[in-house]
PDB file of C-alpha atoms and ligand atoms in Angstrom:
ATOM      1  CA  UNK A1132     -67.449-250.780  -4.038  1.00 54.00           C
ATOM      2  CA  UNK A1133     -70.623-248.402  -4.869  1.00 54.00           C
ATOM      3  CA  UNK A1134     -70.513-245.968  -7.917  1.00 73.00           C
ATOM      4  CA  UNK A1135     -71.380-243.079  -5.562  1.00 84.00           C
ATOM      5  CA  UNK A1136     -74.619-244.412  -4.734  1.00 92.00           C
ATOM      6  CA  UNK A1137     -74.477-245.649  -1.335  1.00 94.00           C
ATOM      7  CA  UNK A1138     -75.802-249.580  -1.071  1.00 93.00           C
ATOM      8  CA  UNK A1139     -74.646-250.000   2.396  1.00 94.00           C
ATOM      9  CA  UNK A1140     -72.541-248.639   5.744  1.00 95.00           C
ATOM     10  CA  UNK A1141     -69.528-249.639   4.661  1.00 95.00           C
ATOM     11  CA  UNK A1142     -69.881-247.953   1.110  1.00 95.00           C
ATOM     12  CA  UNK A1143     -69.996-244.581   3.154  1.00 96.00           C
ATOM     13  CA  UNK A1144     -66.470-244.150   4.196  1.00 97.00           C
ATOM     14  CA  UNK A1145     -64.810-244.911   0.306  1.00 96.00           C
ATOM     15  CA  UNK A1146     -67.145-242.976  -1.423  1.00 96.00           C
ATOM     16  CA  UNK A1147     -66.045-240.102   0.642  1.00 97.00           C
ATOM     17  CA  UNK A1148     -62.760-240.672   0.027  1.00 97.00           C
ATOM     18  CA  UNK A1149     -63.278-241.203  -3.877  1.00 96.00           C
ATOM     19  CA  UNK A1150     -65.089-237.864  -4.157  1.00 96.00           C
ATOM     20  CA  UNK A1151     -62.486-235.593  -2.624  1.00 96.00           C
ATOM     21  CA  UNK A1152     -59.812-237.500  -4.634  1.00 95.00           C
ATOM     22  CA  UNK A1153     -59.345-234.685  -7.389  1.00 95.00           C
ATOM     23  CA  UNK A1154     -58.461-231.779  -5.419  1.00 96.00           C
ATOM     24  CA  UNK A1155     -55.231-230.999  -7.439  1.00 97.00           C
ATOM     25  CA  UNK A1156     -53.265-229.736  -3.880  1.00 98.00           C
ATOM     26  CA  UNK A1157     -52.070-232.884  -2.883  1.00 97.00           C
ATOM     27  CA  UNK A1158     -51.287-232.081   0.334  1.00 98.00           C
ATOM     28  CA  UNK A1159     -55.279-231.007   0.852  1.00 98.00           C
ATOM     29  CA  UNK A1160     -55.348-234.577  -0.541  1.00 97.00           C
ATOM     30  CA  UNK A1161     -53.348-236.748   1.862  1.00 97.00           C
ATOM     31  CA  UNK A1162     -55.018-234.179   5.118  1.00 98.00           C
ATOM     32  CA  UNK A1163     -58.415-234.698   4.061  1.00 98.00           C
ATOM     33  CA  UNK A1164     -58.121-238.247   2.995  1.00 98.00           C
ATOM     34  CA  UNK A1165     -57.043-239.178   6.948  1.00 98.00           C
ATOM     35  CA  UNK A1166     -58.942-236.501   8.373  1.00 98.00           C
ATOM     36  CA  UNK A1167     -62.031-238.080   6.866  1.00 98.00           C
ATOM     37  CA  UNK A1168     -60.553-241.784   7.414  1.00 98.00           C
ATOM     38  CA  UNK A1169     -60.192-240.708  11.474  1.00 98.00           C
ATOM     39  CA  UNK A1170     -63.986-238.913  11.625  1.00 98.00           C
ATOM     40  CA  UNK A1171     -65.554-241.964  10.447  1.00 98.00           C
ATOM     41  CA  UNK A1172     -63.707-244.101  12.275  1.00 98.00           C
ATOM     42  CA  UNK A1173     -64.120-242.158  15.602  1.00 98.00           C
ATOM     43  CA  UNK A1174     -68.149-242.258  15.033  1.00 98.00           C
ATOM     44  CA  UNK A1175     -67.618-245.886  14.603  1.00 98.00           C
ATOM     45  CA  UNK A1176     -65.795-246.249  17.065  1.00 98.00           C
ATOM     46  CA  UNK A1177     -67.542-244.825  19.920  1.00 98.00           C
ATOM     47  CA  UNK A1178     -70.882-245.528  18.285  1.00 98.00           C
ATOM     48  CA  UNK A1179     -71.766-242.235  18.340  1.00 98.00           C
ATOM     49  CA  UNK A1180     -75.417-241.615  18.475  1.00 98.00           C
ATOM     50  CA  UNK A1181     -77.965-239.088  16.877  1.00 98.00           C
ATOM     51  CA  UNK A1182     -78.327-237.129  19.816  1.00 98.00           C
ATOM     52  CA  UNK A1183     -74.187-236.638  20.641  1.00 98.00           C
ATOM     53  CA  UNK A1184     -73.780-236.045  16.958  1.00 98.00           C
ATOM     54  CA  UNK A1185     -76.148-233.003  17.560  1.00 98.00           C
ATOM     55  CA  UNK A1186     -74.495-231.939  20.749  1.00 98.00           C
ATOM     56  CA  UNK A1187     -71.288-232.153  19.109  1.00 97.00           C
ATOM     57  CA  UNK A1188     -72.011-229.866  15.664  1.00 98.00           C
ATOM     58  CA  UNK A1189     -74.051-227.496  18.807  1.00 98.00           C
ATOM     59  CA  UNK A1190     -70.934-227.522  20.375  1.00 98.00           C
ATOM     60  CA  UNK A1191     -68.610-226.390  17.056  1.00 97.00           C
ATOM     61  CA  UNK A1192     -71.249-223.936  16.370  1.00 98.00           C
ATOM     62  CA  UNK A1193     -70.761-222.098  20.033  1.00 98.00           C
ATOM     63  CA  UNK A1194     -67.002-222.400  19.658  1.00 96.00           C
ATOM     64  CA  UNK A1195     -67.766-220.273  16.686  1.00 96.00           C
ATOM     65  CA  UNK A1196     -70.440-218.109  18.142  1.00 97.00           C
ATOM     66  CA  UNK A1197     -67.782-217.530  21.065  1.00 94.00           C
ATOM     67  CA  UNK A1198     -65.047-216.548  19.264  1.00 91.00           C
ATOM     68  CA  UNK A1199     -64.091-212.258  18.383  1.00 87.00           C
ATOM     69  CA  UNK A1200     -61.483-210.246  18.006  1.00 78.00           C
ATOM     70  CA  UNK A1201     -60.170-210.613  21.438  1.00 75.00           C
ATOM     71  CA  UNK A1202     -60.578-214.272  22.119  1.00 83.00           C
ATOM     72  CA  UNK A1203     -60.577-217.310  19.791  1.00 88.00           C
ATOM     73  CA  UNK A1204     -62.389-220.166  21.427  1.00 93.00           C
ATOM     74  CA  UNK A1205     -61.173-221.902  18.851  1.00 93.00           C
ATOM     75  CA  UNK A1206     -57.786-222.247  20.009  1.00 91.00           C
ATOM     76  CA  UNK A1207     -58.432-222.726  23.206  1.00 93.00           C
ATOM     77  CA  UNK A1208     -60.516-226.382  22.694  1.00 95.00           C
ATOM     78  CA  UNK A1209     -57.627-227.116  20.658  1.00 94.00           C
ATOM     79  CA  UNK A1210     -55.652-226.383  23.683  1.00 93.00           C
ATOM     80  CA  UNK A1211     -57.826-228.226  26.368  1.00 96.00           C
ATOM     81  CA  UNK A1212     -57.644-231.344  24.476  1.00 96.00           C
ATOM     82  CA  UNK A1213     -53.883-231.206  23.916  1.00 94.00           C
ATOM     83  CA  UNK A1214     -53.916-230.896  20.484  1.00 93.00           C
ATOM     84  CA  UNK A1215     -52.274-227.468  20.379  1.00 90.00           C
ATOM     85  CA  UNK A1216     -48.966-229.234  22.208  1.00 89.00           C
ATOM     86  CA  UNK A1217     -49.095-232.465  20.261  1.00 90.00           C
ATOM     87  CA  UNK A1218     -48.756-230.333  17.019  1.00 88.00           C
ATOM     88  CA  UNK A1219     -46.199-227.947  18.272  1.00 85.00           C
ATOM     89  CA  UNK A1220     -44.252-230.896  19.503  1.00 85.00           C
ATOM     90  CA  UNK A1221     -44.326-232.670  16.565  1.00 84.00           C
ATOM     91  CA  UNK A1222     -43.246-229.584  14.584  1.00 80.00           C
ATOM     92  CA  UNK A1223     -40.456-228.244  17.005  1.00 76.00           C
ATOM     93  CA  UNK A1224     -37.363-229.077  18.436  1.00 67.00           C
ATOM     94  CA  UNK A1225     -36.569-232.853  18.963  1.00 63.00           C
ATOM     95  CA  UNK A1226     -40.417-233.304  20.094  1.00 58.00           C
ATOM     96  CA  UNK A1227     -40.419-231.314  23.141  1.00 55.00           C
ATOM     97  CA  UNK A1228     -36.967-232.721  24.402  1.00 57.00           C
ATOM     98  CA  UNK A1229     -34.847-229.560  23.280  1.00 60.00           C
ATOM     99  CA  UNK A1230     -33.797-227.273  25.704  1.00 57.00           C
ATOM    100  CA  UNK A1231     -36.612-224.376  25.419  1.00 63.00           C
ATOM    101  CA  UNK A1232     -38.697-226.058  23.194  1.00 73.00           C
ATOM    102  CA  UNK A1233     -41.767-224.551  21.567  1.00 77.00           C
ATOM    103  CA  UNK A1234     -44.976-224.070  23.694  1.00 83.00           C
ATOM    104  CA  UNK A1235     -48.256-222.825  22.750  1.00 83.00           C
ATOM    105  CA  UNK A1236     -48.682-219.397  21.938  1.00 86.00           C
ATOM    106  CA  UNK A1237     -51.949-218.571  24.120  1.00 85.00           C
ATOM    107  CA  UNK A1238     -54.432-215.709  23.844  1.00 83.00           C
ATOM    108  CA  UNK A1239     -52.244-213.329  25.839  1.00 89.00           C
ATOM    109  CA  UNK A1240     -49.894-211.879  23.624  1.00 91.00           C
ATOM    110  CA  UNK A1241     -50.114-208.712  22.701  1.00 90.00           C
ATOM    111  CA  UNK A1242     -47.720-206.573  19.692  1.00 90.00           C
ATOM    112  CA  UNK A1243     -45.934-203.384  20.598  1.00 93.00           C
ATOM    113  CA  UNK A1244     -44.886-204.667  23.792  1.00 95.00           C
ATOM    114  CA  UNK A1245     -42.509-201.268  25.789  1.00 97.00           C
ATOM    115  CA  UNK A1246     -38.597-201.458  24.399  1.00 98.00           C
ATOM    116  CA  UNK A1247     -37.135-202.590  27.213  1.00 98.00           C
ATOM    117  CA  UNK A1248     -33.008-202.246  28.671  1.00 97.00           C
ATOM    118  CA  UNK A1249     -31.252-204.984  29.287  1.00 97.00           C
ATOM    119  CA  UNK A1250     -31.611-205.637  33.423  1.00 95.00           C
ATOM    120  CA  UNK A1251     -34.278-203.074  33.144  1.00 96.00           C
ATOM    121  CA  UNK A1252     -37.530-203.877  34.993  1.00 97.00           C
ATOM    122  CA  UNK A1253     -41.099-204.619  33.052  1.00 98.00           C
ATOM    123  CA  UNK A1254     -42.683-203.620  36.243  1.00 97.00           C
ATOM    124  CA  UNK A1255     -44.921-200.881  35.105  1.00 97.00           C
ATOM    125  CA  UNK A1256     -47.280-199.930  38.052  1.00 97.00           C
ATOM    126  CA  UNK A1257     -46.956-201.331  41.249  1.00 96.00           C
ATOM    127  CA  UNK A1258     -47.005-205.078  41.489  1.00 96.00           C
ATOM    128  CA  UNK A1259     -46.532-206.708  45.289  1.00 95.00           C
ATOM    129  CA  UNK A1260     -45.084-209.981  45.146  1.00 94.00           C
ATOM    130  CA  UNK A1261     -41.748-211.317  45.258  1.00 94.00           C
ATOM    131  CA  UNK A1262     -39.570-209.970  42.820  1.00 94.00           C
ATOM    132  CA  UNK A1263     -37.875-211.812  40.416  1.00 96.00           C
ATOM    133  CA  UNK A1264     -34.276-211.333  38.174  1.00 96.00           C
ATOM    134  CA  UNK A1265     -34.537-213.095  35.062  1.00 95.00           C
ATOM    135  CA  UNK A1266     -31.313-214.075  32.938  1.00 94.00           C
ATOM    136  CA  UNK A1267     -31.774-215.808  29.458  1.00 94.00           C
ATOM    137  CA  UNK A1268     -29.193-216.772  26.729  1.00 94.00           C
ATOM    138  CA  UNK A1269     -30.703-217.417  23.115  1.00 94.00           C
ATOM    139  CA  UNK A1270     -28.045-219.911  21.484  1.00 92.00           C
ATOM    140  CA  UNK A1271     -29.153-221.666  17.665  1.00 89.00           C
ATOM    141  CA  UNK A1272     -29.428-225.251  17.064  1.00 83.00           C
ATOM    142  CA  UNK A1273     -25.731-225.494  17.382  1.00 86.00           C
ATOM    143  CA  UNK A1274     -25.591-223.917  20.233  1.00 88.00           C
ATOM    144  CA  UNK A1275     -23.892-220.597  19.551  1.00 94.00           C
ATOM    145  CA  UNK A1276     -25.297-217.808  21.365  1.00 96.00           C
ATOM    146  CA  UNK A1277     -27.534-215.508  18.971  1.00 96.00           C
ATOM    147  CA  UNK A1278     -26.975-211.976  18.920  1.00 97.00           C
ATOM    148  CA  UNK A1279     -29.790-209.337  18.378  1.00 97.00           C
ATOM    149  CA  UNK A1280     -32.872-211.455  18.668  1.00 97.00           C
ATOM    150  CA  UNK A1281     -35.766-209.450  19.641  1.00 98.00           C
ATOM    151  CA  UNK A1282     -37.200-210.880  22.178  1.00 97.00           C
ATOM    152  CA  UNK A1283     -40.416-210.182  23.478  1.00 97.00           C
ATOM    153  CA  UNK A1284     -41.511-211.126  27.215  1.00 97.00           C
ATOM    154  CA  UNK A1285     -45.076-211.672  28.891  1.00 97.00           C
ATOM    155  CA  UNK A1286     -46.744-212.928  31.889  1.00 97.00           C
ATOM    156  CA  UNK A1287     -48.950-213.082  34.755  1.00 97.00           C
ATOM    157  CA  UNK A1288     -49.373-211.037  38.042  1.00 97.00           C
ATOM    158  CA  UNK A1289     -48.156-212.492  41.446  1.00 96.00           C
ATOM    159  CA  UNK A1290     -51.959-212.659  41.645  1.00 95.00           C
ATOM    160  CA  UNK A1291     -52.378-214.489  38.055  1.00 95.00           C
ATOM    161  CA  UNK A1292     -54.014-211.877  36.102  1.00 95.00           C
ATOM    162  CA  UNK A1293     -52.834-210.139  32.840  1.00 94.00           C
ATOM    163  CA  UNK A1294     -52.330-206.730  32.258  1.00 94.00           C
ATOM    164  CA  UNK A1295     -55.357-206.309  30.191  1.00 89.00           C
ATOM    165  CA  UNK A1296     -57.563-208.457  32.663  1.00 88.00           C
ATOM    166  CA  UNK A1297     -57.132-206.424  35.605  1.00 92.00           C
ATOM    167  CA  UNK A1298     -57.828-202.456  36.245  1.00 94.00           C
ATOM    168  CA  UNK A1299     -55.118-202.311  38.969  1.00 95.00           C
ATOM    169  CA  UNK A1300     -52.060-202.522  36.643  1.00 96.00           C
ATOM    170  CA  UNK A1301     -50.822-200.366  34.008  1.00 96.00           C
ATOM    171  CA  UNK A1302     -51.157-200.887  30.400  1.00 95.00           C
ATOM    172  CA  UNK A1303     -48.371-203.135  29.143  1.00 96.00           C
ATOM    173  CA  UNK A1304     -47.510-203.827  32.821  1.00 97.00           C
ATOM    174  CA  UNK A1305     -45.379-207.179  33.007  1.00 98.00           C
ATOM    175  CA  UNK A1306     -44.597-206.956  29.241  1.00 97.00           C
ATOM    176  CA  UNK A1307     -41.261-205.954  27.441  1.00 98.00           C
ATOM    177  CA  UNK A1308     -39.624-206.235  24.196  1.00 98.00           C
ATOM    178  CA  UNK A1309     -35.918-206.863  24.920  1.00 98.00           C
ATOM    179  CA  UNK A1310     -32.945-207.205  22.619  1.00 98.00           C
ATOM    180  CA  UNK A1311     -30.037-209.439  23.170  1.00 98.00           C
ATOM    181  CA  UNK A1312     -26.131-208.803  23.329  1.00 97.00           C
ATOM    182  CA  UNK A1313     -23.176-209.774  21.562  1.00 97.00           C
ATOM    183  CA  UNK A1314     -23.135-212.551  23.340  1.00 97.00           C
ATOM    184  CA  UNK A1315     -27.189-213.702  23.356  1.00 97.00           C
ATOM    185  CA  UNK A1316     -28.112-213.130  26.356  1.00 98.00           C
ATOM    186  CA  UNK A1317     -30.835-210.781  28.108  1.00 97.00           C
ATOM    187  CA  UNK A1318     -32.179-209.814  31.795  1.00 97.00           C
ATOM    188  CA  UNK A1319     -34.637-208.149  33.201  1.00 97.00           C
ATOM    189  CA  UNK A1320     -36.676-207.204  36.635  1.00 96.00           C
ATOM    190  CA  UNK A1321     -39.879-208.498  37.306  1.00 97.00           C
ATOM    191  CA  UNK A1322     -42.391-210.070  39.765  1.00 96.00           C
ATOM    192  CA  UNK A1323     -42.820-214.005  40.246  1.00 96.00           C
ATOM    193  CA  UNK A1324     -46.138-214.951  38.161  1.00 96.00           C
ATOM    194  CA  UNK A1325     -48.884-217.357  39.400  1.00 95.00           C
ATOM    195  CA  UNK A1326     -50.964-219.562  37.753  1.00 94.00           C
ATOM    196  CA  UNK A1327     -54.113-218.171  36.635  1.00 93.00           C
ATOM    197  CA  UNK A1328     -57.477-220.378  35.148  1.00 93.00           C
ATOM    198  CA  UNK A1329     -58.310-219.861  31.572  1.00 93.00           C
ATOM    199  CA  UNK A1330     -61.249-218.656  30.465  1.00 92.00           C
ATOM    200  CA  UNK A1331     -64.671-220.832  31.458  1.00 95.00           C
ATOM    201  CA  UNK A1332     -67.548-218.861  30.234  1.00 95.00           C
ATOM    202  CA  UNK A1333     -67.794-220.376  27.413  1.00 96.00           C
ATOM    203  CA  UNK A1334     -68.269-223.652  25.153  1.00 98.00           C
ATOM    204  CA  UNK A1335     -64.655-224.989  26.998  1.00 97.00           C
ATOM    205  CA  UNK A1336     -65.483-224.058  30.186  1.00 97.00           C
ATOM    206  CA  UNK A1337     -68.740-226.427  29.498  1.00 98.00           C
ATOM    207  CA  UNK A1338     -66.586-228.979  28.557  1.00 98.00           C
ATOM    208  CA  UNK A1339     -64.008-228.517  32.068  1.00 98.00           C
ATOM    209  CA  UNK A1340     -66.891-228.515  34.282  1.00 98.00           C
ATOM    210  CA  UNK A1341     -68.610-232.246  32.035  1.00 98.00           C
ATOM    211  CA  UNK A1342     -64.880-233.564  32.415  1.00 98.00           C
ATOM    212  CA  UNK A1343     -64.609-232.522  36.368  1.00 98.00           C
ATOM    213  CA  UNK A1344     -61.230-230.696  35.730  1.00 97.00           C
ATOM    214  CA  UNK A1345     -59.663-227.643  36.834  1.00 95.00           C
ATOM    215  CA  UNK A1346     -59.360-224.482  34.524  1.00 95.00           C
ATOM    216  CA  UNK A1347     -56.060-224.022  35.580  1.00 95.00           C
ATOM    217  CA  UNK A1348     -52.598-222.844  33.880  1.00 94.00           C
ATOM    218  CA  UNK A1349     -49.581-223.241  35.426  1.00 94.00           C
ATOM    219  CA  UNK A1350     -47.304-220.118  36.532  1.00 95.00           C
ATOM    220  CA  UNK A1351     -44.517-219.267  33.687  1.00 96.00           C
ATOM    221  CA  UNK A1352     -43.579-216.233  31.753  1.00 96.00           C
ATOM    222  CA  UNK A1353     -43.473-216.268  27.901  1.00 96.00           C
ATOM    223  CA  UNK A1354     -40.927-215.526  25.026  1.00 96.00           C
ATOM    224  CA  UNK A1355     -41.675-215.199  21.729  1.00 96.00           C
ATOM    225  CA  UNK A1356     -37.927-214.766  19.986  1.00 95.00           C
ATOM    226  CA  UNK A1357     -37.389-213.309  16.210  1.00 95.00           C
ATOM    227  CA  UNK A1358     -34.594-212.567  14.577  1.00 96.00           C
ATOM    228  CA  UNK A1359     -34.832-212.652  10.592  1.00 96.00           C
ATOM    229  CA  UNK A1360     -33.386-215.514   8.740  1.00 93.00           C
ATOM    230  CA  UNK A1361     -34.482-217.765  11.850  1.00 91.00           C
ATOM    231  CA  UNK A1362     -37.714-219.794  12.923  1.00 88.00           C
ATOM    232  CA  UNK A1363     -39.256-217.031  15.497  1.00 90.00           C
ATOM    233  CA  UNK A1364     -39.011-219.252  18.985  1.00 90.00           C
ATOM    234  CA  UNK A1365     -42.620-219.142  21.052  1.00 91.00           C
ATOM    235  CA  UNK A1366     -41.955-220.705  24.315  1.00 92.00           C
ATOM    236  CA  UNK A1367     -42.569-220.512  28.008  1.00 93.00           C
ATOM    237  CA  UNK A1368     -40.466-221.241  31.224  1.00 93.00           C
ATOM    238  CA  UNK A1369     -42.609-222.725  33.970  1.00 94.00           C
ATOM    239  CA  UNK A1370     -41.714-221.622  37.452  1.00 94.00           C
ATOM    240  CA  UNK A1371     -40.616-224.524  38.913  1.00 91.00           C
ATOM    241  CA  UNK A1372     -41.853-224.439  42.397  1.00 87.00           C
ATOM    242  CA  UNK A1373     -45.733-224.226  41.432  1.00 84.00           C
ATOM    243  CA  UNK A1374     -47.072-227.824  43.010  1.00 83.00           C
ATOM    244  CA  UNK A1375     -49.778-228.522  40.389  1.00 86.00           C
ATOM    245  CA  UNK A1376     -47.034-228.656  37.188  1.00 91.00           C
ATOM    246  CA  UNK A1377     -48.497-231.984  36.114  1.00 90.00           C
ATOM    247  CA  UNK A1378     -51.738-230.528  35.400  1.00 92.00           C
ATOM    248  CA  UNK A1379     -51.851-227.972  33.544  1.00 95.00           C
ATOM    249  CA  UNK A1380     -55.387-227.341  32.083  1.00 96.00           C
ATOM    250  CA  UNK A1381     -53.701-227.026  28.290  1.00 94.00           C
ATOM    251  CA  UNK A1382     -50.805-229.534  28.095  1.00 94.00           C
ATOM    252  CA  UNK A1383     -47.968-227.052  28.247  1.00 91.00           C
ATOM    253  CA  UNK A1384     -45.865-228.412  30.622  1.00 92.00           C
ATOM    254  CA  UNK A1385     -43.139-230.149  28.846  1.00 88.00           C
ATOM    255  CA  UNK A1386     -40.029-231.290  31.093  1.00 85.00           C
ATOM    256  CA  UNK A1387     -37.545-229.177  29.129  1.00 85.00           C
ATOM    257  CA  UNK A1388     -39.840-225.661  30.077  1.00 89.00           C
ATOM    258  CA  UNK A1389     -39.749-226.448  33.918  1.00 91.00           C
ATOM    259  CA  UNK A1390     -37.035-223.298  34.824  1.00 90.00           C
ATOM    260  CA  UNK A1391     -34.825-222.676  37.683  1.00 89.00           C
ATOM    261  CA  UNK A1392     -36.554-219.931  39.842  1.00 89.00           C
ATOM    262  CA  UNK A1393     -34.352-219.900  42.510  1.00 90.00           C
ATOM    263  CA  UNK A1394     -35.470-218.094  46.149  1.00 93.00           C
ATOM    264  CA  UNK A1395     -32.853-216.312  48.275  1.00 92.00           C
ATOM    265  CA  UNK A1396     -33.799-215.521  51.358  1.00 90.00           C
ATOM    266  CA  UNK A1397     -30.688-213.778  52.152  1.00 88.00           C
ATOM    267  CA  UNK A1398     -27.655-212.673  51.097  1.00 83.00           C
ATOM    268  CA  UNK A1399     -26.518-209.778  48.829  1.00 83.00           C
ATOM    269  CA  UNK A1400     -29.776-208.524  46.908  1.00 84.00           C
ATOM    270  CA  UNK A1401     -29.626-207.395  43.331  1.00 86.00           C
ATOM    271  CA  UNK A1402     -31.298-204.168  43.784  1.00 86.00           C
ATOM    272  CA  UNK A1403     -30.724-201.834  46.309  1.00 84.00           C
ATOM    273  CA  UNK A1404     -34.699-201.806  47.149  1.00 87.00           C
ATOM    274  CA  UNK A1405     -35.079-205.533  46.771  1.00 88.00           C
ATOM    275  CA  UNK A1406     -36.862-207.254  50.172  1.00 84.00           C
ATOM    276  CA  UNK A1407     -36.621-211.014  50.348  1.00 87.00           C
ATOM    277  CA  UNK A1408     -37.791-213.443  49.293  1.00 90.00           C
ATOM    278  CA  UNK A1409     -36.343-212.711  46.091  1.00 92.00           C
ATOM    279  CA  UNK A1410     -36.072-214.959  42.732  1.00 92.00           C
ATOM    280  CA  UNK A1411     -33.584-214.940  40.082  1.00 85.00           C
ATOM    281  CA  UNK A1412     -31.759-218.145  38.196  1.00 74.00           C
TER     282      UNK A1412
HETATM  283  C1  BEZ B2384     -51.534-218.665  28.168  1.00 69.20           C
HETATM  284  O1  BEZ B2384     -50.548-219.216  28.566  1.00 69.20           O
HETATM  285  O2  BEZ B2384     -51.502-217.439  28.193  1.00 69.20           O
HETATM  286  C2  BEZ B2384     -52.733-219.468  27.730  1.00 69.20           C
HETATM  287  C3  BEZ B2384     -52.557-220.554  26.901  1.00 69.20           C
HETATM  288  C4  BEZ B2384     -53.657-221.297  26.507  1.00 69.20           C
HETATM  289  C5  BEZ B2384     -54.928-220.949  26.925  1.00 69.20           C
HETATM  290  C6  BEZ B2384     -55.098-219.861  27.768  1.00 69.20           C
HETATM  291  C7  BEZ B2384     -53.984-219.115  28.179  1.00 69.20           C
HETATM  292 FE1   FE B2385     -49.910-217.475  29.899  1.00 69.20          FE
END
């Protein structure tokens, strides 16, 4: 073993790891310890080369250079490589197998989301597609439903665009903040959402074209639930008729967020105005 001085290859990786042995958080310890143990390793591994070590600190760099108030490139290579999913996973709900696990939270979120009624409609301008009638029950780990969690509700366009991608809807359209009842549950109106590709123009999208794969998401709606006292639930339901659900572009799909959108094509509508095809569970 060297004294700091390096003698030879293998004297890089312990050195390393002697010099950031003093950090007096010892969980900054035991992180940085394997994160440096795995870097080294991974260079070794796929004898990585001058010229992709330079590609790859080019690349971090334009993640950076990429990344403003209203988009964090960041997150979303963390997402395209799965990491995002394998670390919610390991930090949620029997590892994905839960009922309504956690899913990835995504760039699309957006606070002060319209108070909405229960079985009241986040339609806000108007939307063609077929219309959907969601119907949710929030229970805890014990499965006793779980009054008065706000609950707030997001997704794509029929046409898979956001709100605040598209010029045709109205602010806040397709977004709600709902509350639920006595007895956990909520509903509301809404239009069936499509799948939608993430955004390419960037380092990522680089990185998608290199790896010949689509920059696609798979159509679902999101929840984010709080209620104080409890872990605030971030989630998604996938709409279970969308062909490509094995491929999603960031991992999200896990089998226990693949919903029950269920199309009627006729009987006794909802709504009054409702024209079929409609959706509801
Ligand atoms: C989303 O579901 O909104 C999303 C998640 C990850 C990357 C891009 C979008
Ligand atoms: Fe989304």
């Amino acid at each position: 073993m060297s004294n700091g001085i390096i003698e030879k290859l293998e004297d890089v990786t312990p050195t390393v790891l002697r010099a950031m042995s003093a950090a007096d958080d010892a969980r900054l310890r035991t992180v940085m310890e394997a994160f440096v143990r795995h870097m080294h390793a991974f260079a070794r591994e796929a004898k990585l080369t001058e010229a992709e070590y330079d590609l790859g600190l080019d690349f971090l760099n334009r993640i950076g250079q990429a990344t403003n108030d209203s988009h964090n490139e960041g997150i979303l290579f963390a997402d395209a490589i799965g990491f995002s999913t394998l670390v919610c996973l390991m930090s949620n709900g029997a590892a994905g197998a839960t009922e309504t696990a956690a899913a990835l939270l995504g760039p699309f979120w957006r606070a002060n989301s319209p108070r909405t009624m229960n079985g009241g409609s986040i339609v806000r301008s108007p939307t063609p597609g077929p219309e959907l009638f969601v119907e949710c029950e929030v229970v805890d780990v014990a499965g006793k439903p779980l009054a008065n969690v706000e609950v707030d509700v997001w997704q794509s366009s029929p046409v898979g665009l956001y709100e605040n991608q598209d010029a045709t809807q109205a602010d806040m359209n397709l977004r709600g903040k709902l509350t639920t009842d006595a007895f956990g549950r909520f509903s509301f109106r809404s239009v069936k959402p499509a799948g939608y590709p993430v955004p390419t123009n960037g380092p990522v999208g680089d990185l998608l074209r290199a790896q010949n794969r689509h920059p696609y998401r798979r159509a679902h709606i999101h929840f984010l639930g709080f209620r104080p006292g409890y872990k605030t639930l971030v989630t998604q339901i996938f709409v279970d008729d969308d062909e490509h659900l094995e491929s999603d572009v960031v991992f999200g799909v896990t089998r226990a967020l693949v919903g029950d959108y269920r199309r009627h094509d006729h009987g006794k509508p909802p709504a009054a105005d409702v024209r079929v095809p409609w959706y509801s569970p």
